[in-house]
Amino acid sequence: MAEKSQQGPQPIVKIGHYTLGQTLGVGTFGKVKIGEHQVTKHKVAVKILNRQKIKSLDVVGKIRREIQNLKLFRHPHIIKLYQVISTPTDIFMIMEYVSGGELFDYIVKHGKLKEYEARRFFQQIISGVDYCHRHMIVHRDLKPENLLLDHNLHVKIADFGLSNMMMDGEFLRTSCGSPNYAAPEVISGKLYAGPEVDIWSCGVILYALLCGTLPFDDEHVPTLFRKIKSGIFPIPEYLNKTVVSLLCHMLQIDPMKRAAIDDIKKHEWFQWDLPAYLFPSPVEQDSSVIDTDAVNEVCEKFGVKEHEVHGALLSGDPHDQLAIAYHLIIDNKRIADEAAKAELKDFYVASSPPPVSFSPNELNPSPIRPHPERIAHNMLLTNVIPMALTFLVSLTFTYNVSIAHVTEYKVCPIQHFLTLQGHFSSS
């Protein structure tokens, strides 16, 4: 439970083993604050969700399901959700904190990147996206603002506020995310399976890394949408043919012809200097052999019995929550082993894990937006189902910034889309 103790003019707020500091962002559900572990002094990001607001929007079930899965995510290029602390009034999500800022700001500062640097960032992004897709999570709002950098300039995918579970035979119609990074089928209101929209967004990100500009951009929203639907974008002469072929495959307007993750991983340009830890080889083992330690961990985290986990695995349903959790744990062990071989164990574990022994009553999550983006970049498309819009907007955390702060970026081509904010601010 949160505690308050008076020290000087400002009260000190504590939750569990953490002291809460300055507010990083404010949203419909509550706030995102920086936290410090009282013993180790490691910093974390603490997202505070108001129970009453969550209940009023009828999203408790969705948040619970997604927290259960995201808590298990352990990938070197995905922001980690360490712990969930529950009080009668709020839910505190304890997440990894990184200090390097957004990839967006890095591009704004440096302009188009050297090809080797762009490729390094892109390889890390695809590794994280591949991990999400293999475990049935689609991000749906990938963009440089949601890609954070640590002090070593390693990418961390953040902001799963618009993420969704992938289910066989189920298609989505919700238009979400930022328009410049949205796939044609999304802005057209068509049905889509999920992974293909992340691929399109990654294609736009790759273009921004290489060119310092966006492939589809216009201050007039209808014109922007026409450009996206056309799939026609400028190709600078300085781009080599191999990366152009990859871009064209990823920015294919027909989702059925668009590159899949495996196509990207096998591409000649992507393979160059590819670190082995990003895509460790699957462990060959008899599928009938069940990892007892992994089963026990699932039982502990979900509060279920061993026979329930065994039943989920034997059912063959890849979308069963217990089966997903089991395979996540197995995958995490494999990635950790590969990272250790590459002497990246500290990087994999991250800089500020909470004490394992402390786990008060846990709800278990959904959308995580550990490092809220600035308000001028925070845009949702307008053609959404009303209930979905209410939910998505409620999960959006924003920074308070002055108009002067926003306009100072207009000198950079990639920033043209900031003017679109006015078209969506009333949504």
PDB file of C-alpha atoms in Angstrom, residues 131-409:
ATOM      1  CA  TYR A 131       9.257 -11.867 -30.124  1.00  0.00           C
ATOM      2  CA  CYS A 132       5.880 -10.160 -29.640  1.00  0.00           C
ATOM      3  CA  HIS A 133       4.311 -11.793 -32.688  1.00  0.00           C
ATOM      4  CA  ARG A 134       5.552 -15.256 -31.751  1.00  0.00           C
ATOM      5  CA  HIS A 135       3.780 -14.807 -28.442  1.00  0.00           C
ATOM      6  CA  MET A 136       0.538 -13.547 -29.962  1.00  0.00           C
ATOM      7  CA  ILE A 137       0.901  -9.819 -29.242  1.00  0.00           C
ATOM      8  CA  VAL A 138       0.571  -7.154 -31.957  1.00  0.00           C
ATOM      9  CA  HIS A 139       1.860  -3.714 -30.953  1.00  0.00           C
ATOM     10  CA  ARG A 140      -0.170  -1.637 -33.474  1.00  0.00           C
ATOM     11  CA  ASP A 141       1.508   1.681 -32.649  1.00  0.00           C
ATOM     12  CA  LEU A 142       5.136   1.266 -33.627  1.00  0.00           C
ATOM     13  CA  LYS A 143       6.899   4.559 -34.334  1.00  0.00           C
ATOM     14  CA  PRO A 144      10.160   6.249 -33.284  1.00  0.00           C
ATOM     15  CA  GLU A 145       8.393   7.973 -30.363  1.00  0.00           C
ATOM     16  CA  ASN A 146       7.623   4.558 -28.864  1.00  0.00           C
ATOM     17  CA  LEU A 147      11.160   3.265 -29.320  1.00  0.00           C
ATOM     18  CA  LEU A 148      13.316   4.281 -26.382  1.00  0.00           C
ATOM     19  CA  LEU A 149      17.095   4.240 -26.091  1.00  0.00           C
ATOM     20  CA  ASP A 150      19.164   3.226 -23.107  1.00  0.00           C
ATOM     21  CA  HIS A 151      22.491   4.803 -22.233  1.00  0.00           C
ATOM     22  CA  ASN A 152      24.228   2.449 -24.688  1.00  0.00           C
ATOM     23  CA  LEU A 153      21.840   3.378 -27.516  1.00  0.00           C
ATOM     24  CA  HIS A 154      20.095   0.024 -27.451  1.00  0.00           C
ATOM     25  CA  VAL A 155      16.459   0.149 -28.585  1.00  0.00           C
ATOM     26  CA  LYS A 156      13.638  -0.656 -26.162  1.00  0.00           C
ATOM     27  CA  ILE A 157      10.130  -1.077 -27.570  1.00  0.00           C
ATOM     28  CA  ALA A 158       7.644   0.660 -25.284  1.00  0.00           C
ATOM     29  CA  ASP A 159       4.048   1.774 -25.167  1.00  0.00           C
ATOM     30  CA  PHE A 160       1.872  -1.286 -25.615  1.00  0.00           C
ATOM     31  CA  GLY A 161      -1.204   0.871 -24.969  1.00  0.00           C
ATOM     32  CA  LEU A 162      -2.790  -0.077 -28.304  1.00  0.00           C
ATOM     33  CA  SER A 163      -1.579  -3.675 -28.387  1.00  0.00           C
ATOM     34  CA  ASN A 164      -3.924  -6.554 -29.023  1.00  0.00           C
ATOM     35  CA  MET A 165      -3.930 -10.322 -28.708  1.00  0.00           C
ATOM     36  CA  MET A 166      -3.653 -12.261 -31.980  1.00  0.00           C
ATOM     37  CA  MET A 167      -6.275 -14.972 -32.452  1.00  0.00           C
ATOM     38  CA  ASP A 168      -6.661 -17.361 -35.393  1.00  0.00           C
ATOM     39  CA  GLY A 169      -9.611 -16.422 -37.574  1.00  0.00           C
ATOM     40  CA  GLU A 170     -10.094 -13.115 -35.792  1.00  0.00           C
ATOM     41  CA  PHE A 171      -9.658  -9.860 -37.672  1.00  0.00           C
ATOM     42  CA  LEU A 172      -9.494  -6.336 -36.317  1.00  0.00           C
ATOM     43  CA  ARG A 173     -11.145  -3.216 -37.629  1.00  0.00           C
ATOM     44  CA  THR A 174     -10.050  -0.634 -35.059  1.00  0.00           C
ATOM     45  CA  SER A 175      -8.048   2.196 -36.600  1.00  0.00           C
ATOM     46  CA  CYS A 176      -5.382   3.164 -34.131  1.00  0.00           C
ATOM     47  CA  GLY A 177      -1.864   4.457 -33.958  1.00  0.00           C
ATOM     48  CA  SER A 178      -0.298   7.459 -35.659  1.00  0.00           C
ATOM     49  CA  PRO A 179      -1.471   8.192 -39.204  1.00  0.00           C
ATOM     50  CA  ASN A 180       1.981   8.548 -40.772  1.00  0.00           C
ATOM     51  CA  TYR A 181       2.894   5.045 -39.621  1.00  0.00           C
ATOM     52  CA  ALA A 182      -0.504   3.410 -40.220  1.00  0.00           C
ATOM     53  CA  ALA A 183      -0.956   0.785 -42.941  1.00  0.00           C
ATOM     54  CA  PRO A 184      -3.393   1.384 -45.840  1.00  0.00           C
ATOM     55  CA  GLU A 185      -5.853  -1.228 -44.572  1.00  0.00           C
ATOM     56  CA  VAL A 186      -5.933   0.459 -41.167  1.00  0.00           C
ATOM     57  CA  ILE A 187      -6.790   3.956 -42.383  1.00  0.00           C
ATOM     58  CA  SER A 188      -9.305   2.437 -44.824  1.00  0.00           C
ATOM     59  CA  GLY A 189     -11.206   0.750 -42.008  1.00  0.00           C
ATOM     60  CA  LYS A 190     -10.676  -2.701 -43.516  1.00  0.00           C
ATOM     61  CA  LEU A 191     -10.275  -5.930 -41.570  1.00  0.00           C
ATOM     62  CA  TYR A 192      -6.712  -6.910 -40.763  1.00  0.00           C
ATOM     63  CA  ALA A 193      -5.113  -9.809 -38.884  1.00  0.00           C
ATOM     64  CA  GLY A 194      -2.540  -7.780 -36.959  1.00  0.00           C
ATOM     65  CA  PRO A 195       1.118  -8.653 -37.664  1.00  0.00           C
ATOM     66  CA  GLU A 196       1.041  -7.090 -41.113  1.00  0.00           C
ATOM     67  CA  VAL A 197       0.277  -3.624 -39.713  1.00  0.00           C
ATOM     68  CA  ASP A 198       3.364  -3.812 -37.497  1.00  0.00           C
ATOM     69  CA  ILE A 199       5.442  -4.744 -40.557  1.00  0.00           C
ATOM     70  CA  TRP A 200       4.211  -1.652 -42.423  1.00  0.00           C
ATOM     71  CA  SER A 201       5.051   0.575 -39.442  1.00  0.00           C
ATOM     72  CA  CYS A 202       8.527  -0.968 -39.255  1.00  0.00           C
ATOM     73  CA  GLY A 203       8.974  -0.149 -42.941  1.00  0.00           C
ATOM     74  CA  VAL A 204       8.132   3.498 -42.272  1.00  0.00           C
ATOM     75  CA  ILE A 205      10.553   3.502 -39.331  1.00  0.00           C
ATOM     76  CA  LEU A 206      13.337   2.032 -41.473  1.00  0.00           C
ATOM     77  CA  TYR A 207      12.750   4.731 -44.090  1.00  0.00           C
ATOM     78  CA  ALA A 208      12.905   7.431 -41.380  1.00  0.00           C
ATOM     79  CA  LEU A 209      16.175   5.996 -40.060  1.00  0.00           C
ATOM     80  CA  LEU A 210      17.770   5.967 -43.511  1.00  0.00           C
ATOM     81  CA  CYS A 211      16.346   9.219 -44.879  1.00  0.00           C
ATOM     82  CA  GLY A 212      15.529  11.419 -41.885  1.00  0.00           C
ATOM     83  CA  THR A 213      12.086  12.017 -43.411  1.00  0.00           C
ATOM     84  CA  LEU A 214       8.813  10.118 -43.652  1.00  0.00           C
ATOM     85  CA  PRO A 215       7.832   8.190 -46.810  1.00  0.00           C
ATOM     86  CA  PHE A 216       4.235   9.410 -46.587  1.00  0.00           C
ATOM     87  CA  ASP A 217       3.691  12.914 -45.278  1.00  0.00           C
ATOM     88  CA  ASP A 218       1.299  15.803 -45.784  1.00  0.00           C
ATOM     89  CA  GLU A 219      -0.259  18.460 -43.565  1.00  0.00           C
ATOM     90  CA  HIS A 220      -3.648  17.786 -45.169  1.00  0.00           C
ATOM     91  CA  VAL A 221      -4.985  14.562 -43.674  1.00  0.00           C
ATOM     92  CA  PRO A 222      -7.034  13.369 -46.685  1.00  0.00           C
ATOM     93  CA  THR A 223      -3.997  13.929 -48.911  1.00  0.00           C
ATOM     94  CA  LEU A 224      -1.809  12.023 -46.458  1.00  0.00           C
ATOM     95  CA  PHE A 225      -4.250   9.115 -46.552  1.00  0.00           C
ATOM     96  CA  ARG A 226      -4.269   9.126 -50.360  1.00  0.00           C
ATOM     97  CA  LYS A 227      -0.479   8.958 -50.390  1.00  0.00           C
ATOM     98  CA  ILE A 228      -0.461   6.029 -47.958  1.00  0.00           C
ATOM     99  CA  LYS A 229      -3.099   4.145 -49.952  1.00  0.00           C
ATOM    100  CA  SER A 230      -1.123   4.677 -53.166  1.00  0.00           C
ATOM    101  CA  GLY A 231       1.996   3.101 -51.682  1.00  0.00           C
ATOM    102  CA  ILE A 232       4.131   5.475 -53.748  1.00  0.00           C
ATOM    103  CA  PHE A 233       7.012   7.114 -51.905  1.00  0.00           C
ATOM    104  CA  PRO A 234      10.240   8.902 -52.941  1.00  0.00           C
ATOM    105  CA  ILE A 235      13.394   6.791 -53.111  1.00  0.00           C
ATOM    106  CA  PRO A 236      16.560   8.884 -52.619  1.00  0.00           C
ATOM    107  CA  GLU A 237      19.430   8.077 -54.970  1.00  0.00           C
ATOM    108  CA  TYR A 238      21.828   7.433 -52.095  1.00  0.00           C
ATOM    109  CA  LEU A 239      19.894   4.339 -50.921  1.00  0.00           C
ATOM    110  CA  ASN A 240      21.432   1.106 -52.164  1.00  0.00           C
ATOM    111  CA  LYS A 241      19.317  -1.329 -54.146  1.00  0.00           C
ATOM    112  CA  THR A 242      19.251  -4.047 -51.500  1.00  0.00           C
ATOM    113  CA  VAL A 243      17.663  -1.874 -48.833  1.00  0.00           C
ATOM    114  CA  VAL A 244      15.267  -0.386 -51.406  1.00  0.00           C
ATOM    115  CA  SER A 245      14.017  -3.887 -52.202  1.00  0.00           C
ATOM    116  CA  LEU A 246      13.380  -4.477 -48.502  1.00  0.00           C
ATOM    117  CA  LEU A 247      11.542  -1.168 -48.111  1.00  0.00           C
ATOM    118  CA  CYS A 248       9.333  -1.853 -51.122  1.00  0.00           C
ATOM    119  CA  HIS A 249       8.467  -5.312 -49.807  1.00  0.00           C
ATOM    120  CA  MET A 250       7.559  -3.950 -46.368  1.00  0.00           C
ATOM    121  CA  LEU A 251       5.598  -0.982 -47.740  1.00  0.00           C
ATOM    122  CA  GLN A 252       3.503  -3.137 -50.063  1.00  0.00           C
ATOM    123  CA  ILE A 253      -0.103  -1.883 -49.973  1.00  0.00           C
ATOM    124  CA  ASP A 254      -1.505  -5.403 -50.364  1.00  0.00           C
ATOM    125  CA  PRO A 255      -1.150  -7.050 -46.916  1.00  0.00           C
ATOM    126  CA  MET A 256      -1.031 -10.498 -48.541  1.00  0.00           C
ATOM    127  CA  LYS A 257       2.030  -9.496 -50.580  1.00  0.00           C
ATOM    128  CA  ARG A 258       3.712  -7.554 -47.785  1.00  0.00           C
ATOM    129  CA  ALA A 259       6.885  -8.927 -46.230  1.00  0.00           C
ATOM    130  CA  ALA A 260       6.504 -11.172 -43.211  1.00  0.00           C
ATOM    131  CA  ILE A 261       8.954 -11.219 -40.314  1.00  0.00           C
ATOM    132  CA  ASP A 262      10.691 -14.271 -41.778  1.00  0.00           C
ATOM    133  CA  ASP A 263      11.151 -12.452 -45.107  1.00  0.00           C
ATOM    134  CA  ILE A 264      12.839  -9.579 -43.296  1.00  0.00           C
ATOM    135  CA  LYS A 265      15.067 -11.884 -41.249  1.00  0.00           C
ATOM    136  CA  LYS A 266      16.272 -13.661 -44.393  1.00  0.00           C
ATOM    137  CA  HIS A 267      16.859 -10.491 -46.398  1.00  0.00           C
ATOM    138  CA  GLU A 268      20.436  -9.860 -47.515  1.00  0.00           C
ATOM    139  CA  TRP A 269      20.548  -6.301 -46.153  1.00  0.00           C
ATOM    140  CA  PHE A 270      19.140  -7.339 -42.779  1.00  0.00           C
ATOM    141  CA  GLN A 271      21.539 -10.275 -42.415  1.00  0.00           C
ATOM    142  CA  TRP A 272      24.645  -8.082 -42.633  1.00  0.00           C
ATOM    143  CA  ASP A 273      26.461  -8.052 -39.241  1.00  0.00           C
ATOM    144  CA  LEU A 274      23.408  -9.552 -37.535  1.00  0.00           C
ATOM    145  CA  PRO A 275      24.173 -10.281 -33.841  1.00  0.00           C
ATOM    146  CA  ALA A 276      23.435 -13.918 -32.991  1.00  0.00           C
ATOM    147  CA  TYR A 277      21.640 -13.074 -29.742  1.00  0.00           C
ATOM    148  CA  LEU A 278      18.801 -11.299 -31.583  1.00  0.00           C
ATOM    149  CA  PHE A 279      17.459 -14.520 -33.096  1.00  0.00           C
ATOM    150  CA  PRO A 280      18.721 -17.491 -31.064  1.00  0.00           C
ATOM    151  CA  SER A 281      18.141 -20.917 -32.589  1.00  0.00           C
ATOM    152  CA  PRO A 282      15.168 -22.832 -31.161  1.00  0.00           C
ATOM    153  CA  VAL A 283      16.120 -25.576 -28.748  1.00  0.00           C
ATOM    154  CA  GLU A 284      15.517 -28.974 -30.307  1.00  0.00           C
ATOM    155  CA  GLN A 285      13.605 -31.153 -27.871  1.00  0.00           C
ATOM    156  CA  ASP A 286      10.837 -33.702 -27.786  1.00  0.00           C
ATOM    157  CA  SER A 287       7.545 -31.771 -27.725  1.00  0.00           C
ATOM    158  CA  SER A 288       6.156 -34.411 -25.366  1.00  0.00           C
ATOM    159  CA  VAL A 289       8.715 -33.424 -22.709  1.00  0.00           C
ATOM    160  CA  ILE A 290       7.317 -30.725 -20.451  1.00  0.00           C
ATOM    161  CA  ASP A 291       9.636 -28.413 -18.516  1.00  0.00           C
ATOM    162  CA  THR A 292       8.668 -28.840 -14.855  1.00  0.00           C
ATOM    163  CA  ASP A 293      10.288 -25.572 -13.765  1.00  0.00           C
ATOM    164  CA  ALA A 294       8.341 -23.648 -16.399  1.00  0.00           C
ATOM    165  CA  VAL A 295       5.090 -25.330 -15.324  1.00  0.00           C
ATOM    166  CA  ASN A 296       5.753 -24.405 -11.689  1.00  0.00           C
ATOM    167  CA  GLU A 297       6.425 -20.792 -12.667  1.00  0.00           C
ATOM    168  CA  VAL A 298       3.134 -20.605 -14.573  1.00  0.00           C
ATOM    169  CA  CYS A 299       1.309 -22.077 -11.562  1.00  0.00           C
ATOM    170  CA  GLU A 300       2.891 -19.490  -9.269  1.00  0.00           C
ATOM    171  CA  LYS A 301       2.145 -16.517 -11.497  1.00  0.00           C
ATOM    172  CA  PHE A 302      -1.415 -17.498 -12.436  1.00  0.00           C
ATOM    173  CA  GLY A 303      -2.463 -19.207  -9.214  1.00  0.00           C
ATOM    174  CA  VAL A 304      -3.409 -22.455 -10.972  1.00  0.00           C
ATOM    175  CA  LYS A 305      -2.676 -26.159 -10.470  1.00  0.00           C
ATOM    176  CA  GLU A 306      -0.167 -28.233 -12.433  1.00  0.00           C
ATOM    177  CA  HIS A 307      -2.870 -30.299 -14.097  1.00  0.00           C
ATOM    178  CA  GLU A 308      -4.433 -27.110 -15.496  1.00  0.00           C
ATOM    179  CA  VAL A 309      -1.162 -26.135 -17.179  1.00  0.00           C
ATOM    180  CA  HIS A 310      -0.670 -29.666 -18.513  1.00  0.00           C
ATOM    181  CA  GLY A 311      -4.223 -29.610 -19.843  1.00  0.00           C
ATOM    182  CA  ALA A 312      -3.596 -26.301 -21.611  1.00  0.00           C
ATOM    183  CA  LEU A 313      -0.444 -27.684 -23.258  1.00  0.00           C
ATOM    184  CA  LEU A 314      -2.121 -30.917 -24.322  1.00  0.00           C
ATOM    185  CA  SER A 315      -5.108 -29.047 -25.761  1.00  0.00           C
ATOM    186  CA  GLY A 316      -2.937 -27.783 -28.600  1.00  0.00           C
ATOM    187  CA  ASP A 317      -4.611 -24.359 -28.412  1.00  0.00           C
ATOM    188  CA  PRO A 318      -1.818 -21.831 -29.085  1.00  0.00           C
ATOM    189  CA  HIS A 319      -4.024 -19.017 -27.756  1.00  0.00           C
ATOM    190  CA  ASP A 320      -4.640 -20.516 -24.324  1.00  0.00           C
ATOM    191  CA  GLN A 321      -3.303 -18.043 -21.730  1.00  0.00           C
ATOM    192  CA  LEU A 322      -1.524 -20.755 -19.722  1.00  0.00           C
ATOM    193  CA  ALA A 323       0.048 -22.234 -22.858  1.00  0.00           C
ATOM    194  CA  ILE A 324       1.242 -18.795 -23.974  1.00  0.00           C
ATOM    195  CA  ALA A 325       2.764 -18.147 -20.541  1.00  0.00           C
ATOM    196  CA  TYR A 326       4.528 -21.531 -20.567  1.00  0.00           C
ATOM    197  CA  HIS A 327       6.072 -20.984 -23.990  1.00  0.00           C
ATOM    198  CA  LEU A 328       7.074 -17.433 -23.031  1.00  0.00           C
ATOM    199  CA  ILE A 329       9.019 -18.785 -20.074  1.00  0.00           C
ATOM    200  CA  ILE A 330      10.725 -21.406 -22.248  1.00  0.00           C
ATOM    201  CA  ASP A 331      11.573 -18.744 -24.827  1.00  0.00           C
ATOM    202  CA  ASN A 332      12.905 -16.397 -22.154  1.00  0.00           C
ATOM    203  CA  LYS A 333      15.299 -19.087 -20.914  1.00  0.00           C
ATOM    204  CA  ARG A 334      16.536 -19.675 -24.449  1.00  0.00           C
ATOM    205  CA  ILE A 335      17.139 -15.964 -25.070  1.00  0.00           C
ATOM    206  CA  ALA A 336      18.848 -15.547 -21.698  1.00  0.00           C
ATOM    207  CA  ASP A 337      21.189 -18.457 -22.493  1.00  0.00           C
ATOM    208  CA  GLU A 338      22.049 -16.948 -25.876  1.00  0.00           C
ATOM    209  CA  ALA A 339      22.586 -13.516 -24.330  1.00  0.00           C
ATOM    210  CA  ALA A 340      24.906 -15.027 -21.728  1.00  0.00           C
ATOM    211  CA  LYS A 341      26.955 -16.665 -24.479  1.00  0.00           C
ATOM    212  CA  ALA A 342      27.281 -13.282 -26.147  1.00  0.00           C
ATOM    213  CA  GLU A 343      28.306 -11.734 -22.811  1.00  0.00           C
ATOM    214  CA  LEU A 344      25.141  -9.644 -22.790  1.00  0.00           C
ATOM    215  CA  LYS A 345      23.614 -11.030 -19.630  1.00  0.00           C
ATOM    216  CA  ASP A 346      23.611  -7.712 -17.774  1.00  0.00           C
ATOM    217  CA  PHE A 347      22.036  -6.045 -20.792  1.00  0.00           C
ATOM    218  CA  TYR A 348      19.365  -8.734 -20.994  1.00  0.00           C
ATOM    219  CA  VAL A 349      18.503  -8.570 -17.311  1.00  0.00           C
ATOM    220  CA  ALA A 350      18.232  -4.764 -17.486  1.00  0.00           C
ATOM    221  CA  SER A 351      19.449  -2.167 -15.066  1.00  0.00           C
ATOM    222  CA  SER A 352      16.798  -2.020 -12.382  1.00  0.00           C
ATOM    223  CA  PRO A 353      15.008  -5.268 -11.543  1.00  0.00           C
ATOM    224  CA  PRO A 354      12.834  -5.159  -8.406  1.00  0.00           C
ATOM    225  CA  PRO A 355      13.291  -7.625  -5.557  1.00  0.00           C
ATOM    226  CA  VAL A 356      11.808 -10.978  -6.562  1.00  0.00           C
ATOM    227  CA  SER A 357      10.536 -11.601  -3.047  1.00  0.00           C
ATOM    228  CA  PHE A 358       8.137  -8.651  -3.055  1.00  0.00           C
ATOM    229  CA  SER A 359       4.917  -9.290  -4.973  1.00  0.00           C
ATOM    230  CA  PRO A 360       1.819  -7.888  -3.256  1.00  0.00           C
ATOM    231  CA  ASN A 361      -1.624  -8.581  -4.636  1.00  0.00           C
ATOM    232  CA  GLU A 362      -1.234  -8.442  -8.429  1.00  0.00           C
ATOM    233  CA  LEU A 363      -3.895  -7.605 -10.976  1.00  0.00           C
ATOM    234  CA  ASN A 364      -2.058  -8.364 -14.207  1.00  0.00           C
ATOM    235  CA  PRO A 365      -1.832  -6.168 -17.524  1.00  0.00           C
ATOM    236  CA  SER A 366      -2.416  -4.836 -20.727  1.00  0.00           C
ATOM    237  CA  PRO A 367      -1.235  -1.788 -22.350  1.00  0.00           C
ATOM    238  CA  ILE A 368       1.983  -0.563 -20.933  1.00  0.00           C
ATOM    239  CA  ARG A 369       3.040   2.956 -21.724  1.00  0.00           C
ATOM    240  CA  PRO A 370       6.042   3.307 -19.415  1.00  0.00           C
ATOM    241  CA  HIS A 371       7.500   6.331 -21.091  1.00  0.00           C
ATOM    242  CA  PRO A 372       4.670   8.580 -22.283  1.00  0.00           C
ATOM    243  CA  GLU A 373       5.205  10.486 -25.475  1.00  0.00           C
ATOM    244  CA  ARG A 374       4.737  14.200 -25.932  1.00  0.00           C
ATOM    245  CA  ILE A 375       1.233  15.436 -26.527  1.00  0.00           C
ATOM    246  CA  ALA A 376       1.981  16.761 -30.014  1.00  0.00           C
ATOM    247  CA  HIS A 377       2.924  13.278 -31.175  1.00  0.00           C
ATOM    248  CA  ASN A 378       0.008  11.500 -29.531  1.00  0.00           C
ATOM    249  CA  MET A 379      -2.591  10.965 -32.252  1.00  0.00           C
ATOM    250  CA  LEU A 380      -5.365   8.452 -32.779  1.00  0.00           C
ATOM    251  CA  LEU A 381      -7.229   8.066 -36.032  1.00  0.00           C
ATOM    252  CA  THR A 382     -10.828   9.211 -36.062  1.00  0.00           C
ATOM    253  CA  ASN A 383     -12.587   6.278 -37.736  1.00  0.00           C
ATOM    254  CA  VAL A 384     -12.761   4.025 -34.696  1.00  0.00           C
ATOM    255  CA  ILE A 385     -15.551   2.134 -33.046  1.00  0.00           C
ATOM    256  CA  PRO A 386     -16.808   4.428 -30.236  1.00  0.00           C
ATOM    257  CA  MET A 387     -16.087   1.963 -27.434  1.00  0.00           C
ATOM    258  CA  ALA A 388     -12.635   1.212 -28.818  1.00  0.00           C
ATOM    259  CA  LEU A 389     -11.902   4.942 -29.057  1.00  0.00           C
ATOM    260  CA  THR A 390     -12.861   5.460 -25.423  1.00  0.00           C
ATOM    261  CA  PHE A 391     -10.556   2.632 -24.407  1.00  0.00           C
ATOM    262  CA  LEU A 392      -7.617   3.656 -26.558  1.00  0.00           C
ATOM    263  CA  VAL A 393      -7.736   7.303 -25.547  1.00  0.00           C
ATOM    264  CA  SER A 394      -7.934   6.258 -21.900  1.00  0.00           C
ATOM    265  CA  LEU A 395      -4.640   4.423 -22.250  1.00  0.00           C
ATOM    266  CA  THR A 396      -2.822   7.380 -23.754  1.00  0.00           C
ATOM    267  CA  PHE A 397      -0.381   9.221 -21.514  1.00  0.00           C
ATOM    268  CA  THR A 398       1.003  12.570 -22.612  1.00  0.00           C
ATOM    269  CA  TYR A 399       3.607  15.069 -21.614  1.00  0.00           C
ATOM    270  CA  ASN A 400       2.610  18.655 -21.058  1.00  0.00           C
ATOM    271  CA  VAL A 401       4.649  20.797 -23.411  1.00  0.00           C
ATOM    272  CA  SER A 402       4.402  24.355 -24.584  1.00  0.00           C
ATOM    273  CA  ILE A 403       3.589  25.322 -28.154  1.00  0.00           C
ATOM    274  CA  ALA A 404       7.045  26.883 -28.361  1.00  0.00           C
ATOM    275  CA  HIS A 405       8.633  23.537 -27.545  1.00  0.00           C
ATOM    276  CA  VAL A 406       6.696  21.829 -30.312  1.00  0.00           C
ATOM    277  CA  THR A 407       7.267  24.403 -33.015  1.00  0.00           C
ATOM    278  CA  GLU A 408      11.012  24.413 -32.551  1.00  0.00           C
ATOM    279  CA  TYR A 409      11.091  21.043 -34.332  1.00  0.00           C
TER     280      TYR A 409
END
